[in-house]
mmCIF file of C-alpha atoms in Angstrom:
data_model
loop_
_atom_site.group_PDB
_atom_site.id
_atom_site.type_symbol
_atom_site.label_atom_id
_atom_site.label_comp_id
_atom_site.label_asym_id
_atom_site.label_seq_id
_atom_site.Cartn_x
_atom_site.Cartn_y
_atom_site.Cartn_z
ATOM 1 C CA MET F 1 5.268 27.328 -28.948
ATOM 2 C CA LYS F 2 6.224 24.107 -26.984
ATOM 3 C CA GLY F 3 3.785 22.238 -24.747
ATOM 4 C CA PHE F 4 2.229 19.316 -23.520
ATOM 5 C CA ARG F 5 -1.271 17.758 -24.394
ATOM 6 C CA PHE F 6 -2.380 15.704 -21.629
ATOM 7 C CA THR F 7 -5.198 12.700 -22.330
ATOM 8 C CA GLN F 8 -6.578 10.109 -20.052
ATOM 9 C CA PHE F 9 -4.214 7.123 -19.486
ATOM 10 C CA VAL F 10 -5.778 3.721 -20.292
ATOM 11 C CA PRO F 11 -3.104 0.950 -19.143
ATOM 12 C CA THR F 12 -3.002 -2.166 -20.921
ATOM 13 C CA GLN F 13 -4.238 -5.169 -19.739
ATOM 14 C CA ASP F 14 -3.770 -8.748 -19.518
ATOM 15 C CA PRO F 15 -7.293 -10.279 -20.038
ATOM 16 C CA GLU F 16 -6.182 -13.578 -18.730
ATOM 17 C CA LYS F 17 -4.460 -12.095 -15.679
ATOM 18 C CA ASN F 18 -7.575 -10.104 -14.798
ATOM 19 C CA SER F 19 -9.883 -13.025 -15.544
ATOM 20 C CA PHE F 20 -8.040 -15.170 -13.075
ATOM 21 C CA GLU F 21 -7.836 -12.520 -10.361
ATOM 22 C CA ASN F 22 -11.673 -11.823 -10.791
ATOM 23 C CA LEU F 23 -12.448 -15.531 -10.487
ATOM 24 C CA LEU F 24 -10.226 -16.147 -7.652
ATOM 25 C CA ASN F 25 -11.880 -13.736 -5.429
ATOM 26 C CA ILE F 26 -15.172 -15.386 -6.282
ATOM 27 C CA PHE F 27 -13.849 -19.007 -5.683
ATOM 28 C CA LEU F 28 -12.094 -17.987 -2.245
ATOM 29 C CA GLN F 29 -15.512 -16.414 -1.342
ATOM 30 C CA LEU F 30 -17.407 -19.559 -2.227
ATOM 31 C CA VAL F 31 -14.772 -22.051 -0.412
ATOM 32 C CA THR F 32 -15.542 -20.181 2.582
ATOM 33 C CA MET F 33 -19.084 -20.603 2.132
ATOM 34 C CA THR F 34 -18.826 -24.348 1.442
ATOM 35 C CA GLY F 35 -16.499 -25.054 4.444
ATOM 36 C CA GLY F 36 -13.741 -25.663 2.327
ATOM 37 C CA ASP F 37 -15.297 -27.927 -0.174
ATOM 38 C CA VAL F 38 -13.336 -27.327 -3.177
ATOM 39 C CA ALA F 39 -15.515 -29.406 -5.524
ATOM 40 C CA GLU F 40 -18.842 -27.594 -4.333
ATOM 41 C CA ALA F 41 -17.345 -24.271 -4.707
ATOM 42 C CA LEU F 42 -16.050 -25.022 -8.365
ATOM 43 C CA SER F 43 -19.805 -26.330 -9.176
ATOM 44 C CA TRP F 44 -21.122 -23.023 -7.680
ATOM 45 C CA LEU F 45 -18.667 -21.048 -9.750
ATOM 46 C CA THR F 46 -19.401 -22.897 -12.944
ATOM 47 C CA ASN F 47 -23.238 -22.308 -12.614
ATOM 48 C CA LEU F 48 -22.315 -18.748 -11.642
ATOM 49 C CA ASP F 49 -20.361 -18.513 -14.743
ATOM 50 C CA ASN F 50 -23.188 -20.162 -16.757
ATOM 51 C CA ARG F 51 -25.683 -17.647 -15.680
ATOM 52 C CA TYR F 52 -23.569 -14.440 -15.858
ATOM 53 C CA GLY F 53 -20.848 -15.014 -18.468
ATOM 54 C CA MET F 54 -17.942 -14.371 -16.412
ATOM 55 C CA THR F 55 -15.482 -16.045 -18.499
ATOM 56 C CA ASP F 56 -15.049 -15.964 -22.416
ATOM 57 C CA PRO F 57 -13.838 -18.520 -25.119
ATOM 58 C CA ASN F 58 -10.300 -17.513 -24.637
ATOM 59 C CA TYR F 59 -10.175 -18.308 -20.763
ATOM 60 C CA GLY F 60 -12.649 -20.745 -19.139
ATOM 61 C CA ILE F 61 -13.251 -22.303 -15.958
ATOM 62 C CA GLY F 62 -11.028 -25.385 -16.851
ATOM 63 C CA ASP F 63 -8.200 -22.883 -17.593
ATOM 64 C CA PHE F 64 -8.764 -21.232 -14.077
ATOM 65 C CA ILE F 65 -8.720 -24.722 -12.253
ATOM 66 C CA GLU F 66 -5.369 -25.348 -14.217
ATOM 67 C CA ASP F 67 -4.033 -21.759 -13.054
ATOM 68 C CA LEU F 68 -5.222 -22.683 -9.475
ATOM 69 C CA LYS F 69 -2.922 -25.679 -9.628
ATOM 70 C CA SER F 70 -0.196 -24.322 -11.333
ATOM 71 C CA LYS F 71 0.130 -21.131 -8.886
ATOM 72 C CA GLY F 72 -0.237 -23.172 -5.639
ATOM 73 C CA TYR F 73 -3.950 -22.648 -4.676
ATOM 74 C CA LEU F 74 -4.931 -26.364 -5.148
ATOM 75 C CA THR F 75 -3.543 -29.634 -4.858
ATOM 76 C CA GLU F 76 -4.431 -33.099 -5.532
ATOM 77 C CA GLU F 77 -1.788 -34.594 -3.795
ATOM 78 C CA ASN F 78 -3.801 -36.627 -1.198
ATOM 79 C CA GLN F 79 -4.874 -40.012 -0.607
ATOM 80 C CA LYS F 80 -8.428 -39.582 -2.175
ATOM 81 C CA GLY F 81 -6.921 -37.618 -5.153
ATOM 82 C CA GLU F 82 -9.520 -34.787 -4.323
ATOM 83 C CA PHE F 83 -9.134 -31.085 -4.809
ATOM 84 C CA LYS F 84 -7.844 -29.641 -1.693
ATOM 85 C CA ILE F 85 -6.929 -25.691 -1.019
ATOM 86 C CA THR F 86 -3.304 -25.132 0.131
ATOM 87 C CA GLY F 87 -1.660 -22.975 2.870
ATOM 88 C CA LYS F 88 -1.136 -20.161 0.191
ATOM 89 C CA ALA F 89 -5.145 -20.464 -0.598
ATOM 90 C CA GLU F 90 -5.802 -20.188 3.525
ATOM 91 C CA GLN F 91 -3.737 -17.254 3.881
ATOM 92 C CA THR F 92 -4.982 -15.639 1.014
ATOM 93 C CA ILE F 93 -8.454 -16.048 2.218
ATOM 94 C CA ARG F 94 -7.459 -14.560 5.489
ATOM 95 C CA LYS F 95 -6.044 -11.362 3.827
ATOM 96 C CA SER F 96 -9.158 -10.983 1.544
ATOM 97 C CA ALA F 97 -11.255 -11.224 4.959
ATOM 98 C CA LEU F 98 -8.943 -8.519 6.450
ATOM 99 C CA GLU F 99 -9.299 -6.253 3.348
ATOM 100 C CA GLU F 100 -13.101 -6.610 3.295
ATOM 101 C CA ILE F 101 -13.718 -6.134 7.070
ATOM 102 C CA PHE F 102 -10.850 -3.778 8.007
ATOM 103 C CA GLY F 103 -10.214 -2.181 4.677
ATOM 104 C CA LYS F 104 -9.550 1.320 5.912
ATOM 105 C CA LEU F 105 -6.800 0.282 8.364
ATOM 106 C CA LYS F 106 -3.293 0.986 7.252
ATOM 107 C CA ARG F 107 -0.786 -1.584 8.288
ATOM 108 C CA GLY F 108 1.434 -0.486 10.854
ATOM 109 C CA LYS F 109 4.841 -1.562 12.570
ATOM 110 C CA SER F 110 4.652 -4.999 14.328
ATOM 111 C CA GLY F 111 3.848 -5.001 17.910
ATOM 112 C CA GLN F 112 1.908 -3.446 20.304
ATOM 113 C CA HIS F 113 -1.010 -1.458 21.516
ATOM 114 C CA LYS F 114 -0.855 1.971 23.571
ATOM 115 C CA THR F 115 -1.987 2.070 27.202
ATOM 116 C CA THR F 116 -2.649 5.313 29.207
ATOM 117 C CA HIS F 117 0.465 4.842 31.241
ATOM 118 C CA SER F 118 3.405 6.406 30.509
ATOM 119 C CA GLY F 119 7.186 6.194 31.801
ATOM 120 C CA GLN F 120 10.065 3.334 31.216
ATOM 121 C CA GLY F 121 8.155 2.189 28.257
ATOM 122 C CA GLU F 122 9.242 0.629 24.828
ATOM 123 C CA GLU F 123 8.261 3.530 22.487
ATOM 124 C CA ARG F 124 9.213 7.280 22.077
ATOM 125 C CA GLY F 125 5.779 9.434 22.617
ATOM 126 C CA THR F 126 5.101 13.112 22.370
ATOM 127 C CA ASP F 127 5.033 14.494 25.782
ATOM 128 C CA ARG F 128 7.901 16.105 27.378
ATOM 129 C CA ARG F 129 8.713 16.720 31.042
ATOM 130 C CA ALA F 130 11.901 18.195 32.939
ATOM 131 C CA TYR F 131 14.800 15.931 33.078
ATOM 132 C CA GLU F 132 15.034 13.613 36.419
ATOM 133 C CA PHE F 133 17.935 11.593 37.856
ATOM 134 C CA GLY F 134 17.937 8.143 36.613
ATOM 135 C CA ASP F 135 16.471 8.934 33.000
ATOM 136 C CA ASN F 136 18.241 7.545 30.209
ATOM 137 C CA LEU F 137 20.467 9.622 28.010
ATOM 138 C CA ASP F 138 18.639 8.559 24.954
ATOM 139 C CA GLN F 139 15.302 9.900 26.372
ATOM 140 C CA ILE F 140 16.869 13.534 26.175
ATOM 141 C CA ALA F 141 15.089 15.789 23.508
ATOM 142 C CA LEU F 142 18.133 17.516 22.393
ATOM 143 C CA THR F 143 16.543 20.302 20.271
ATOM 144 C CA ASP F 144 14.312 21.177 23.068
ATOM 145 C CA SER F 145 17.090 21.230 25.544
ATOM 146 C CA LEU F 146 19.421 23.566 23.627
ATOM 147 C CA ARG F 147 16.449 26.095 23.016
ATOM 148 C CA ASN F 148 15.844 26.060 26.651
ATOM 149 C CA ALA F 149 19.508 26.839 27.530
ATOM 150 C CA GLN F 150 19.646 29.528 25.126
ATOM 151 C CA ALA F 151 16.500 31.050 26.501
ATOM 152 C CA ASN F 152 17.601 30.606 30.280
ATOM 153 C CA HIS F 153 21.424 31.848 29.885
ATOM 154 C CA GLY F 154 21.733 33.731 26.505
ATOM 155 C CA PHE F 155 24.174 33.645 23.683
ATOM 156 C CA GLY F 156 26.802 35.580 25.119
ATOM 157 C CA GLY F 157 30.137 34.074 26.516
ATOM 158 C CA ASP F 158 30.514 30.473 26.768
ATOM 159 C CA TYR F 159 27.744 28.278 25.911
ATOM 160 C CA LEU F 160 26.031 26.963 29.065
ATOM 161 C CA LEU F 161 24.021 23.910 29.309
ATOM 162 C CA THR F 162 22.757 22.673 32.953
ATOM 163 C CA GLU F 163 20.550 19.921 34.296
ATOM 164 C CA ASP F 164 17.734 22.373 34.513
ATOM 165 C CA ASP F 165 17.877 23.011 30.694
ATOM 166 C CA LEU F 166 17.319 19.395 30.162
ATOM 167 C CA GLU F 167 13.794 18.074 28.770
ATOM 168 C CA VAL F 168 13.237 14.292 28.173
ATOM 169 C CA VAL F 169 10.843 12.423 25.895
ATOM 170 C CA GLU F 170 8.203 10.300 27.837
ATOM 171 C CA ASN F 171 8.224 6.745 26.581
ATOM 172 C CA GLU F 172 4.948 4.744 26.354
ATOM 173 C CA PHE F 173 4.178 1.739 27.804
ATOM 174 C CA ARG F 174 3.077 -1.249 25.424
ATOM 175 C CA SER F 175 0.616 -3.911 26.593
ATOM 176 C CA GLN F 176 0.132 -7.259 25.059
ATOM 177 C CA THR F 177 -3.242 -8.644 25.016
ATOM 178 C CA SER F 178 -4.607 -12.195 24.811
ATOM 179 C CA THR F 179 -7.983 -12.747 23.344
ATOM 180 C CA VAL F 180 -10.120 -15.806 23.205
ATOM 181 C CA LEU F 181 -12.857 -15.666 20.238
ATOM 182 C CA MET F 182 -15.657 -17.974 20.832
ATOM 183 C CA ILE F 183 -17.757 -18.843 17.605
ATOM 184 C CA ASP F 184 -21.468 -20.407 17.895
ATOM 185 C CA ILE F 185 -21.710 -23.172 15.745
ATOM 186 C CA SER F 186 -25.199 -24.420 16.620
ATOM 187 C CA HIS F 187 -27.775 -25.418 14.056
ATOM 188 C CA SER F 188 -29.455 -22.076 14.357
ATOM 189 C CA MET F 189 -26.432 -20.169 12.895
ATOM 190 C CA ILE F 190 -28.053 -21.204 9.252
ATOM 191 C CA LEU F 191 -31.741 -21.300 10.138
ATOM 192 C CA TYR F 192 -34.477 -18.927 8.851
ATOM 193 C CA GLY F 193 -32.773 -18.718 5.524
ATOM 194 C CA GLU F 194 -29.969 -16.861 6.719
ATOM 195 C CA ASP F 195 -26.209 -17.815 6.779
ATOM 196 C CA ARG F 196 -24.846 -16.242 9.816
ATOM 197 C CA ILE F 197 -21.694 -18.505 10.022
ATOM 198 C CA THR F 198 -19.723 -17.131 7.009
ATOM 199 C CA PRO F 199 -19.822 -13.601 8.381
ATOM 200 C CA ALA F 200 -18.655 -15.007 11.635
ATOM 201 C CA LYS F 201 -15.781 -16.871 9.868
ATOM 202 C CA LYS F 202 -14.662 -13.777 7.989
ATOM 203 C CA VAL F 203 -14.667 -11.741 10.994
ATOM 204 C CA ALA F 204 -12.497 -14.362 12.551
ATOM 205 C CA MET F 205 -10.067 -14.800 9.664
ATOM 206 C CA ALA F 206 -9.514 -10.878 9.552
ATOM 207 C CA LEU F 207 -9.135 -10.443 13.224
ATOM 208 C CA ALA F 208 -6.629 -13.249 13.044
ATOM 209 C CA GLU F 209 -4.652 -11.784 10.239
ATOM 210 C CA LEU F 210 -4.746 -8.370 12.025
ATOM 211 C CA ILE F 211 -3.232 -9.564 15.046
ATOM 212 C CA LYS F 212 -0.626 -11.683 12.888
ATOM 213 C CA THR F 213 0.357 -8.623 11.096
ATOM 214 C CA ARG F 214 -0.101 -5.439 13.127
ATOM 215 C CA TYR F 215 0.040 -6.936 16.594
ATOM 216 C CA PRO F 216 2.117 -9.988 16.714
ATOM 217 C CA LYS F 217 2.922 -9.847 20.363
ATOM 218 C CA ASP F 218 -0.732 -10.511 21.162
ATOM 219 C CA THR F 219 -2.626 -13.850 21.221
ATOM 220 C CA LEU F 220 -5.550 -15.009 19.681
ATOM 221 C CA ASP F 221 -7.035 -18.312 20.506
ATOM 222 C CA ILE F 222 -10.518 -19.311 18.682
ATOM 223 C CA ILE F 223 -12.859 -22.008 20.021
ATOM 224 C CA VAL F 224 -16.346 -23.192 18.638
ATOM 225 C CA PHE F 225 -19.081 -24.275 20.846
ATOM 226 C CA GLY F 226 -22.103 -26.284 20.123
ATOM 227 C CA ASN F 227 -23.068 -29.386 22.425
ATOM 228 C CA ASP F 228 -19.464 -29.110 23.528
ATOM 229 C CA ALA F 229 -16.597 -26.594 22.893
ATOM 230 C CA TRP F 230 -13.306 -27.185 21.272
ATOM 231 C CA GLN F 231 -10.290 -25.017 19.944
ATOM 232 C CA ILE F 232 -9.505 -24.714 16.323
ATOM 233 C CA GLU F 233 -6.435 -23.387 14.500
ATOM 234 C CA ILE F 234 -6.604 -20.100 12.580
ATOM 235 C CA LYS F 235 -5.805 -22.360 9.294
ATOM 236 C CA ASP F 236 -8.993 -24.462 10.065
ATOM 237 C CA LEU F 237 -11.415 -21.352 9.922
ATOM 238 C CA PRO F 238 -12.278 -21.862 6.234
ATOM 239 C CA TYR F 239 -13.449 -25.367 6.792
ATOM 240 C CA LEU F 240 -15.693 -24.489 9.791
ATOM 241 C CA GLN F 241 -19.306 -25.530 9.394
ATOM 242 C CA VAL F 242 -22.512 -25.612 11.672
ATOM 243 C CA GLY F 243 -23.465 -28.830 13.250
ATOM 244 C CA PRO F 244 -26.624 -30.425 14.576
ATOM 245 C CA TYR F 245 -25.692 -28.734 17.623
ATOM 246 C CA HIS F 246 -27.421 -27.057 20.830
ATOM 247 C CA THR F 247 -25.712 -24.082 22.315
ATOM 248 C CA ASN F 248 -23.510 -24.924 25.332
ATOM 249 C CA THR F 249 -22.338 -21.761 26.457
ATOM 250 C CA VAL F 250 -20.906 -23.029 29.448
ATOM 251 C CA ALA F 251 -18.602 -25.389 27.915
ATOM 252 C CA GLY F 252 -17.315 -22.409 25.456
ATOM 253 C CA LEU F 253 -16.666 -20.054 28.600
ATOM 254 C CA GLU F 254 -15.007 -22.747 30.685
ATOM 255 C CA LEU F 255 -12.454 -23.740 27.769
ATOM 256 C CA ALA F 256 -11.890 -19.830 27.303
ATOM 257 C CA MET F 257 -10.925 -19.473 30.865
ATOM 258 C CA ASP F 258 -8.734 -22.279 30.830
ATOM 259 C CA LEU F 259 -6.838 -21.234 27.541
ATOM 260 C CA LEU F 260 -6.452 -17.479 29.150
ATOM 261 C CA ARG F 261 -5.205 -19.107 32.459
ATOM 262 C CA ARG F 262 -2.107 -20.366 30.581
ATOM 263 C CA ARG F 263 -1.387 -16.935 28.870
ATOM 264 C CA LYS F 264 0.999 -14.689 30.677
ATOM 265 C CA ASN F 265 -0.356 -11.420 29.643
ATOM 266 C CA PRO F 266 -1.818 -9.173 32.121
ATOM 267 C CA ASN F 267 -4.502 -7.971 29.663
ATOM 268 C CA LYS F 268 -7.322 -10.757 28.833
ATOM 269 C CA GLN F 269 -10.712 -10.640 27.025
ATOM 270 C CA ILE F 270 -13.251 -12.796 25.618
ATOM 271 C CA PHE F 271 -15.321 -12.251 22.343
ATOM 272 C CA MET F 272 -18.323 -14.330 21.815
ATOM 273 C CA ILE F 273 -20.332 -14.404 18.659
ATOM 274 C CA THR F 274 -23.457 -16.145 18.966
ATOM 275 C CA ASP F 275 -27.206 -15.755 17.423
ATOM 276 C CA GLY F 276 -29.165 -17.461 20.680
ATOM 277 C CA LYS F 277 -29.480 -18.308 24.196
ATOM 278 C CA PRO F 278 -27.769 -21.057 25.860
ATOM 279 C CA THR F 279 -29.658 -24.213 25.425
ATOM 280 C CA CYS F 280 -27.273 -27.066 26.625
ATOM 281 C CA LEU F 281 -25.392 -28.244 29.582
ATOM 282 C CA LYS F 282 -23.139 -31.153 30.054
ATOM 283 C CA VAL F 283 -23.909 -32.894 33.535
ATOM 284 C CA GLY F 284 -21.448 -35.911 33.971
ATOM 285 C CA ILE F 285 -21.494 -37.668 30.900
ATOM 286 C CA LYS F 286 -24.849 -36.627 29.581
ATOM 287 C CA TYR F 287 -26.179 -33.479 28.232
ATOM 288 C CA TYR F 288 -29.092 -31.493 29.572
ATOM 289 C CA LYS F 289 -31.027 -29.825 26.840
ATOM 290 C CA ASN F 290 -33.922 -27.186 26.559
ATOM 291 C CA ALA F 291 -34.316 -25.275 23.660
ATOM 292 C CA PHE F 292 -37.659 -23.844 24.859
ATOM 293 C CA GLY F 293 -37.122 -20.587 26.324
ATOM 294 C CA ILE F 294 -34.534 -19.642 28.780
ATOM 295 C CA ASP F 295 -34.150 -22.575 31.123
ATOM 296 C CA SER F 296 -33.137 -21.592 34.826
ATOM 297 C CA LYS F 297 -30.625 -24.440 35.226
ATOM 298 C CA ILE F 298 -28.570 -23.461 32.233
ATOM 299 C CA LEU F 299 -28.894 -19.810 32.894
ATOM 300 C CA SER F 300 -27.558 -20.181 36.351
ATOM 301 C CA GLU F 301 -24.564 -21.949 35.509
ATOM 302 C CA THR F 302 -23.909 -19.537 32.688
ATOM 303 C CA LEU F 303 -24.155 -16.390 34.888
ATOM 304 C CA LYS F 304 -22.108 -18.307 37.414
ATOM 305 C CA LEU F 305 -19.169 -18.531 35.042
ATOM 306 C CA ALA F 306 -19.779 -14.772 33.808
ATOM 307 C CA ALA F 307 -19.083 -13.928 37.687
ATOM 308 C CA GLN F 308 -16.130 -15.965 37.644
ATOM 309 C CA CYS F 309 -14.485 -14.296 34.589
ATOM 310 C CA ARG F 310 -15.362 -10.969 36.413
ATOM 311 C CA LYS F 311 -13.448 -12.023 39.331
ATOM 312 C CA LEU F 312 -10.494 -13.110 37.034
ATOM 313 C CA LYS F 313 -10.945 -9.706 35.364
ATOM 314 C CA ILE F 314 -11.649 -10.932 32.065
ATOM 315 C CA PRO F 315 -14.280 -9.110 30.492
ATOM 316 C CA VAL F 316 -16.699 -10.916 27.946
ATOM 317 C CA THR F 317 -18.108 -8.967 25.229
ATOM 318 C CA THR F 318 -21.014 -10.643 23.501
ATOM 319 C CA PHE F 319 -21.879 -9.981 19.750
ATOM 320 C CA MET F 320 -25.540 -10.855 19.535
ATOM 321 C CA ILE F 321 -26.542 -11.370 15.918
ATOM 322 C CA ALA F 322 -30.108 -11.668 16.509
ATOM 323 C CA SER F 323 -32.664 -9.370 18.168
ATOM 324 C CA ASP F 324 -35.459 -11.419 19.864
ATOM 325 C CA PRO F 325 -36.572 -9.446 23.208
ATOM 326 C CA TYR F 326 -36.158 -12.559 25.476
ATOM 327 C CA LEU F 327 -32.367 -12.933 23.871
ATOM 328 C CA LYS F 328 -31.678 -9.253 24.914
ATOM 329 C CA GLU F 329 -32.841 -10.027 28.109
ATOM 330 C CA PHE F 330 -30.411 -12.828 28.760
ATOM 331 C CA VAL F 331 -27.394 -10.877 27.251
ATOM 332 C CA LYS F 332 -28.341 -7.695 29.381
ATOM 333 C CA GLU F 333 -28.125 -10.024 32.591
ATOM 334 C CA PHE F 334 -24.986 -11.789 31.484
ATOM 335 C CA THR F 335 -23.377 -8.572 30.863
ATOM 336 C CA LYS F 336 -24.194 -7.026 34.082
ATOM 337 C CA VAL F 337 -22.937 -9.786 36.063
ATOM 338 C CA ASN F 338 -19.806 -9.849 33.967
ATOM 339 C CA ASN F 339 -19.294 -6.213 33.751
ATOM 340 C CA GLY F 340 -18.402 -6.634 30.065
ATOM 341 C CA ASN F 341 -20.135 -5.281 27.048
ATOM 342 C CA ALA F 342 -22.860 -6.326 24.736
ATOM 343 C CA TYR F 343 -23.783 -5.614 20.766
ATOM 344 C CA TYR F 344 -26.680 -6.225 19.075
ATOM 345 C CA SER F 345 -25.284 -6.127 15.759
ATOM 346 C CA SER F 346 -26.371 -6.934 12.359
ATOM 347 C CA LEU F 347 -24.160 -9.381 10.272
ATOM 348 C CA LYS F 348 -22.825 -6.369 8.055
ATOM 349 C CA GLY F 349 -21.366 -4.216 10.968
ATOM 350 C CA LEU F 350 -20.177 -7.171 13.010
ATOM 351 C CA GLY F 351 -16.444 -6.919 11.718
ATOM 352 C CA ASP F 352 -16.407 -3.082 12.461
ATOM 353 C CA LEU F 353 -17.565 -3.556 16.048
ATOM 354 C CA ILE F 354 -15.314 -6.383 16.916
ATOM 355 C CA PHE F 355 -12.343 -4.273 15.794
ATOM 356 C CA GLU F 356 -13.264 -1.162 17.779
ATOM 357 C CA ASP F 357 -13.675 -3.116 20.981
ATOM 358 C CA TYR F 358 -10.566 -4.765 20.382
ATOM 359 C CA ARG F 359 -8.688 -1.644 19.824
ATOM 360 C CA ARG F 360 -10.510 -0.191 22.701
ATOM 361 C CA ASN F 361 -9.772 -2.448 25.084
ATOM 362 C CA ARG F 362 -5.890 -2.407 24.233
ATOM 363 C CA THR F 363 -5.831 1.145 25.561
ATOM 364 C CA LYS F 364 -6.711 -0.014 29.206
ATOM 365 C CA ARG F 365 -5.613 -2.523 31.667
ATOM 366 C CA PHE F 366 -8.064 -4.879 32.813
#
């Protein structure tokens, strides 16, 4: 008797390839943590290898460095002759962040996000309705219309199809959303033995890659705020570092509002990742600072901008990665004035919260 015997399939592996891919993943994580300092990242990688034996005599860290250069992840072509990551490495870091944080998502078609409105939209939906004068012919649901004709007029004699038999498919509107992501880079983001800036960077990179690949018609601007606020490019995210700064939330909100004014999209929103209260304000050319509790002068200016955002229909979603009671009171008051949203998140759940809020905001008009 003929038959088949099945056994477990064990694919042949290329040890050198697997070693490179495994080391690459760790290296890119370290580059993100060191703010793009390749030398420091390689030093950490070497120490990890000495401790955990990640390489073998056939493939060492030196071989890995040569592969990084030959595969286009590293370059020495600069004035100082230092190792620098390339654009290819920056994109790989963003993709890695996307997979890590939003790994459950399946990549969809380029474009847009649904709203609750229907009509003369851009994409065919699932709802049906009777034909009305002015509907496009390509909206007619042919199968449903033919079935209606048979039910209404029978099968005998000449086939009859009238206007009353026609059904059309509702098209769904697609909206475009402009988002500004504010990242706190004050000194507290690395205090108390907790690295808060690296998860914030990963979330920003994941969100940027998600928008570029899945919602290319949306816009994302990223700003950082410490004593001042300034805009950074997506490619600059791996190099982002915390500075010896206070927290000037007012400057961040002012810049965010200015960027959104230039956007023509009707839907606009601000996401703010922070771990503390506002402690700084620029008055003229001087800085007004007070890190001891919540300063009424700084709070007043911050709430004033929250109200302006509400008037302009720009909701602010605050992701507070700290849980001090007096910080919660500040966020609660800020959110109430803006009519936005607030989350008190651990670093682990930050990415999921931001994605869910981003997706939820797409389904409504602000």
